[in-house]
Amino acid sequence: MDTREIQKLIDFISKSDLSEVNIETSELKLQIKRNGNSPVQYVAAPVFEAVAPQNETVAAPVREAVAAAPVETVASTSHLIEIKAPMIGTFYRSGGPGKPNFVEVGDEIASGKVICILEAMKLFNEIESEISGKIVKILVDDATPVEYDQPLFLVDPS
């Protein structure tokens, strides 16, 4: 996929109702997301760095996005458990403005502990953990919309 094809795809998505597109080939993994009315954002990363050498005809922003994209190994996160959104809503890390967050990275959580709030139609639903462990990563920014079954947290159960 060359730069012109990527730009055409971005233009198409910005004019459509699509909110996310993922394309994966043997040489490239392309993820394009739009959050609400914000501009389209994209990340292009080689699937295997040795297989996809840098091409000088690629535009500088794409080349920089490819170079800056983190490469995570499956083995390092295979033991982690995802806590997923049980419903559609807006994700909140705390009980209100000025209040402390329910959990931070590194916190130990137990089954039944409130870890976030999902607000849907002006109803604020406290989400409790169903597992015990240590919060490794928070995958969603505060006050952002989430979809059903979207991963919210990564937890190390050990």
PDB file of C-alpha atoms in Angstrom:
ATOM      1  CA  MET A   1       0.000   0.000   0.000  1.00  0.00           C
ATOM      2  CA  ASP A   2       1.588   3.282  -1.038  1.00  0.00           C
ATOM      3  CA  THR A   3       1.118   6.768   0.396  1.00  0.00           C
ATOM      4  CA  ARG A   4      -1.519   7.772  -2.174  1.00  0.00           C
ATOM      5  CA  GLU A   5      -3.641   4.711  -1.377  1.00  0.00           C
ATOM      6  CA  ILE A   6      -3.400   5.403   2.366  1.00  0.00           C
ATOM      7  CA  GLN A   7      -4.376   9.063   1.829  1.00  0.00           C
ATOM      8  CA  LYS A   8      -7.358   8.026  -0.344  1.00  0.00           C
ATOM      9  CA  LEU A   9      -8.480   5.619   2.381  1.00  0.00           C
ATOM     10  CA  ILE A  10      -8.196   8.330   5.055  1.00  0.00           C
ATOM     11  CA  ASP A  11     -10.185  10.762   2.887  1.00  0.00           C
ATOM     12  CA  PHE A  12     -12.874   8.117   2.299  1.00  0.00           C
ATOM     13  CA  ILE A  13     -13.196   7.360   6.017  1.00  0.00           C
ATOM     14  CA  SER A  14     -13.339  11.048   6.971  1.00  0.00           C
ATOM     15  CA  LYS A  15     -16.315  11.489   4.590  1.00  0.00           C
ATOM     16  CA  SER A  16     -18.098   8.305   5.701  1.00  0.00           C
ATOM     17  CA  ASP A  17     -19.847   7.216   8.908  1.00  0.00           C
ATOM     18  CA  LEU A  18     -17.128   4.656   9.679  1.00  0.00           C
ATOM     19  CA  SER A  19     -15.343   5.164  12.971  1.00  0.00           C
ATOM     20  CA  GLU A  20     -12.563   2.585  12.608  1.00  0.00           C
ATOM     21  CA  VAL A  21     -10.834   0.562   9.888  1.00  0.00           C
ATOM     22  CA  ASN A  22      -8.114  -2.067  10.340  1.00  0.00           C
ATOM     23  CA  ILE A  23      -6.144  -3.418   7.384  1.00  0.00           C
ATOM     24  CA  GLU A  24      -3.444  -6.032   7.780  1.00  0.00           C
ATOM     25  CA  THR A  25      -1.278  -7.480   5.053  1.00  0.00           C
ATOM     26  CA  SER A  26       1.909  -9.493   5.223  1.00  0.00           C
ATOM     27  CA  GLU A  27       3.898  -6.251   4.988  1.00  0.00           C
ATOM     28  CA  LEU A  28       1.814  -3.652   6.787  1.00  0.00           C
ATOM     29  CA  LYS A  29      -0.695  -3.211   9.587  1.00  0.00           C
ATOM     30  CA  LEU A  30      -2.823  -0.077   9.220  1.00  0.00           C
ATOM     31  CA  GLN A  31      -5.282   1.150  11.851  1.00  0.00           C
ATOM     32  CA  ILE A  32      -7.417   4.233  11.209  1.00  0.00           C
ATOM     33  CA  LYS A  33      -9.704   5.572  13.967  1.00  0.00           C
ATOM     34  CA  ARG A  34     -11.987   8.527  14.348  1.00  0.00           C
ATOM     35  CA  ASN A  35     -13.223   9.576  17.798  1.00  0.00           C
ATOM     36  CA  GLY A  36     -16.432  11.591  17.554  1.00  0.00           C
ATOM     37  CA  ASN A  37     -15.945  14.719  15.464  1.00  0.00           C
ATOM     38  CA  SER A  38     -12.176  14.779  15.846  1.00  0.00           C
ATOM     39  CA  PRO A  39      -9.963  14.416  12.783  1.00  0.00           C
ATOM     40  CA  VAL A  40      -9.061  10.975  11.526  1.00  0.00           C
ATOM     41  CA  GLN A  41      -5.942   9.501  13.147  1.00  0.00           C
ATOM     42  CA  TYR A  42      -3.919   6.671  11.744  1.00  0.00           C
ATOM     43  CA  VAL A  43      -0.982   4.468  12.632  1.00  0.00           C
ATOM     44  CA  ALA A  44       0.861   2.436  10.057  1.00  0.00           C
ATOM     45  CA  ALA A  45       3.383  -0.094  11.293  1.00  0.00           C
ATOM     46  CA  PRO A  46       5.309  -2.870   9.614  1.00  0.00           C
ATOM     47  CA  VAL A  47       4.222  -6.306  10.769  1.00  0.00           C
ATOM     48  CA  PHE A  48       7.771  -7.613  10.624  1.00  0.00           C
ATOM     49  CA  GLU A  49      10.450  -4.936  10.559  1.00  0.00           C
ATOM     50  CA  ALA A  50      12.900  -7.162   8.656  1.00  0.00           C
ATOM     51  CA  VAL A  51      10.283  -7.911   5.976  1.00  0.00           C
ATOM     52  CA  ALA A  52       9.141  -4.314   5.402  1.00  0.00           C
ATOM     53  CA  PRO A  53      12.195  -2.105   4.809  1.00  0.00           C
ATOM     54  CA  GLN A  54      11.686   1.658   4.787  1.00  0.00           C
ATOM     55  CA  ASN A  55      10.808   2.920   1.327  1.00  0.00           C
ATOM     56  CA  GLU A  56      12.084   6.392   0.513  1.00  0.00           C
ATOM     57  CA  THR A  57       8.965   7.144  -1.573  1.00  0.00           C
ATOM     58  CA  VAL A  58       6.813   7.014   1.594  1.00  0.00           C
ATOM     59  CA  ALA A  59       5.809  10.422   2.894  1.00  0.00           C
ATOM     60  CA  ALA A  60       7.658  11.662   5.971  1.00  0.00           C
ATOM     61  CA  PRO A  61       4.618  11.578   8.371  1.00  0.00           C
ATOM     62  CA  VAL A  62       3.904   7.950   7.484  1.00  0.00           C
ATOM     63  CA  ARG A  63       7.585   7.027   7.777  1.00  0.00           C
ATOM     64  CA  GLU A  64       7.723   8.716  11.217  1.00  0.00           C
ATOM     65  CA  ALA A  65       4.537   6.947  12.366  1.00  0.00           C
ATOM     66  CA  VAL A  66       6.012   3.620  11.283  1.00  0.00           C
ATOM     67  CA  ALA A  67       9.275   4.357  13.091  1.00  0.00           C
ATOM     68  CA  ALA A  68       7.487   5.516  16.247  1.00  0.00           C
ATOM     69  CA  ALA A  69       4.978   2.651  16.439  1.00  0.00           C
ATOM     70  CA  PRO A  70       5.761   0.416  19.409  1.00  0.00           C
ATOM     71  CA  VAL A  71       6.204  -3.247  18.651  1.00  0.00           C
ATOM     72  CA  GLU A  72       4.679  -5.374  21.428  1.00  0.00           C
ATOM     73  CA  THR A  73       5.390  -9.049  21.669  1.00  0.00           C
ATOM     74  CA  VAL A  74       2.518 -11.429  22.280  1.00  0.00           C
ATOM     75  CA  ALA A  75       4.544 -13.472  24.761  1.00  0.00           C
ATOM     76  CA  SER A  76       5.011 -10.519  27.153  1.00  0.00           C
ATOM     77  CA  THR A  77       1.259  -9.908  27.540  1.00  0.00           C
ATOM     78  CA  SER A  78      -0.095 -13.433  27.136  1.00  0.00           C
ATOM     79  CA  HIS A  79      -0.578 -13.913  30.892  1.00  0.00           C
ATOM     80  CA  LEU A  80      -2.462 -10.625  31.336  1.00  0.00           C
ATOM     81  CA  ILE A  81      -6.244 -10.532  31.610  1.00  0.00           C
ATOM     82  CA  GLU A  82      -8.363  -7.832  30.022  1.00  0.00           C
ATOM     83  CA  ILE A  83     -11.202  -6.219  31.939  1.00  0.00           C
ATOM     84  CA  LYS A  84     -13.745  -5.292  29.283  1.00  0.00           C
ATOM     85  CA  ALA A  85     -16.616  -2.816  29.225  1.00  0.00           C
ATOM     86  CA  PRO A  86     -19.869  -4.578  30.129  1.00  0.00           C
ATOM     87  CA  MET A  87     -21.865  -1.868  28.318  1.00  0.00           C
ATOM     88  CA  ILE A  88     -21.673   1.155  26.037  1.00  0.00           C
ATOM     89  CA  GLY A  89     -21.038   4.443  27.792  1.00  0.00           C
ATOM     90  CA  THR A  90     -18.569   7.111  28.816  1.00  0.00           C
ATOM     91  CA  PHE A  91     -15.577   5.868  30.844  1.00  0.00           C
ATOM     92  CA  TYR A  92     -14.669   7.742  34.026  1.00  0.00           C
ATOM     93  CA  ARG A  93     -11.688   6.899  36.224  1.00  0.00           C
ATOM     94  CA  SER A  94     -13.037   8.689  39.325  1.00  0.00           C
ATOM     95  CA  GLY A  95     -16.325   9.315  41.090  1.00  0.00           C
ATOM     96  CA  GLY A  96     -16.384  12.983  40.094  1.00  0.00           C
ATOM     97  CA  PRO A  97     -14.288  16.059  39.386  1.00  0.00           C
ATOM     98  CA  GLY A  98     -11.590  16.521  41.994  1.00  0.00           C
ATOM     99  CA  LYS A  99     -12.053  13.035  43.444  1.00  0.00           C
ATOM    100  CA  PRO A 100      -9.216  10.475  43.350  1.00  0.00           C
ATOM    101  CA  ASN A 101      -9.152   7.835  40.628  1.00  0.00           C
ATOM    102  CA  PHE A 102     -10.546   4.446  41.594  1.00  0.00           C
ATOM    103  CA  VAL A 103      -7.388   2.656  40.390  1.00  0.00           C
ATOM    104  CA  GLU A 104      -3.939   3.548  39.081  1.00  0.00           C
ATOM    105  CA  VAL A 105      -1.334   1.495  37.252  1.00  0.00           C
ATOM    106  CA  GLY A 106       0.374  -0.716  39.846  1.00  0.00           C
ATOM    107  CA  ASP A 107      -2.626  -0.889  42.196  1.00  0.00           C
ATOM    108  CA  GLU A 108      -3.692  -4.268  43.566  1.00  0.00           C
ATOM    109  CA  ILE A 109      -7.366  -4.960  43.014  1.00  0.00           C
ATOM    110  CA  ALA A 110      -9.675  -7.585  44.479  1.00  0.00           C
ATOM    111  CA  SER A 111     -12.853  -9.064  43.135  1.00  0.00           C
ATOM    112  CA  GLY A 112     -15.716  -6.655  43.854  1.00  0.00           C
ATOM    113  CA  LYS A 113     -13.573  -3.484  43.972  1.00  0.00           C
ATOM    114  CA  VAL A 114     -14.961  -0.534  41.990  1.00  0.00           C
ATOM    115  CA  ILE A 115     -12.478   0.217  39.206  1.00  0.00           C
ATOM    116  CA  CYS A 116     -14.332   2.809  37.094  1.00  0.00           C
ATOM    117  CA  ILE A 117     -17.687   4.318  36.209  1.00  0.00           C
ATOM    118  CA  LEU A 118     -19.509   3.933  32.907  1.00  0.00           C
ATOM    119  CA  GLU A 119     -22.124   6.607  32.306  1.00  0.00           C
ATOM    120  CA  ALA A 120     -24.960   5.812  29.924  1.00  0.00           C
ATOM    121  CA  MET A 121     -27.993   8.042  29.465  1.00  0.00           C
ATOM    122  CA  LYS A 122     -27.206  10.011  32.631  1.00  0.00           C
ATOM    123  CA  LEU A 123     -26.967   6.837  34.720  1.00  0.00           C
ATOM    124  CA  PHE A 124     -23.606   6.366  36.411  1.00  0.00           C
ATOM    125  CA  ASN A 125     -22.814   2.653  36.720  1.00  0.00           C
ATOM    126  CA  GLU A 126     -20.006   1.606  39.039  1.00  0.00           C
ATOM    127  CA  ILE A 127     -18.008  -1.181  37.384  1.00  0.00           C
ATOM    128  CA  GLU A 128     -16.556  -3.715  39.796  1.00  0.00           C
ATOM    129  CA  SER A 129     -13.632  -6.004  39.098  1.00  0.00           C
ATOM    130  CA  GLU A 130     -14.467  -9.672  38.667  1.00  0.00           C
ATOM    131  CA  ILE A 131     -10.832 -10.710  39.148  1.00  0.00           C
ATOM    132  CA  SER A 132      -8.001 -10.054  41.583  1.00  0.00           C
ATOM    133  CA  GLY A 133      -4.561  -8.894  40.531  1.00  0.00           C
ATOM    134  CA  LYS A 134      -2.407  -5.896  39.726  1.00  0.00           C
ATOM    135  CA  ILE A 135      -3.376  -3.174  37.225  1.00  0.00           C
ATOM    136  CA  VAL A 136      -0.694  -3.199  34.510  1.00  0.00           C
ATOM    137  CA  LYS A 137      -2.196  -0.774  32.009  1.00  0.00           C
ATOM    138  CA  ILE A 138      -5.235   1.490  31.677  1.00  0.00           C
ATOM    139  CA  LEU A 139      -6.301   1.262  28.039  1.00  0.00           C
ATOM    140  CA  VAL A 140      -8.872   4.091  27.902  1.00  0.00           C
ATOM    141  CA  ASP A 141      -8.526   7.807  28.571  1.00  0.00           C
ATOM    142  CA  ASP A 142     -10.769   9.444  31.158  1.00  0.00           C
ATOM    143  CA  ALA A 143     -14.122  10.817  29.909  1.00  0.00           C
ATOM    144  CA  THR A 144     -14.007   8.984  26.574  1.00  0.00           C
ATOM    145  CA  PRO A 145     -16.761   6.877  25.020  1.00  0.00           C
ATOM    146  CA  VAL A 146     -16.349   3.104  25.079  1.00  0.00           C
ATOM    147  CA  GLU A 147     -18.144   0.309  23.287  1.00  0.00           C
ATOM    148  CA  TYR A 148     -19.489  -2.954  24.640  1.00  0.00           C
ATOM    149  CA  ASP A 149     -16.693  -5.504  25.203  1.00  0.00           C
ATOM    150  CA  GLN A 150     -13.934  -2.913  24.649  1.00  0.00           C
ATOM    151  CA  PRO A 151     -10.861  -3.639  26.792  1.00  0.00           C
ATOM    152  CA  LEU A 152     -10.498  -1.097  29.612  1.00  0.00           C
ATOM    153  CA  PHE A 153      -7.694  -2.480  31.794  1.00  0.00           C
ATOM    154  CA  LEU A 154      -4.913  -5.062  31.628  1.00  0.00           C
ATOM    155  CA  VAL A 155      -4.500  -7.007  34.875  1.00  0.00           C
ATOM    156  CA  ASP A 156      -1.724  -9.337  35.977  1.00  0.00           C
ATOM    157  CA  PRO A 157      -3.500 -12.014  38.015  1.00  0.00           C
ATOM    158  CA  SER A 158      -0.329 -13.381  39.644  1.00  0.00           C
TER     159      SER A 158
END
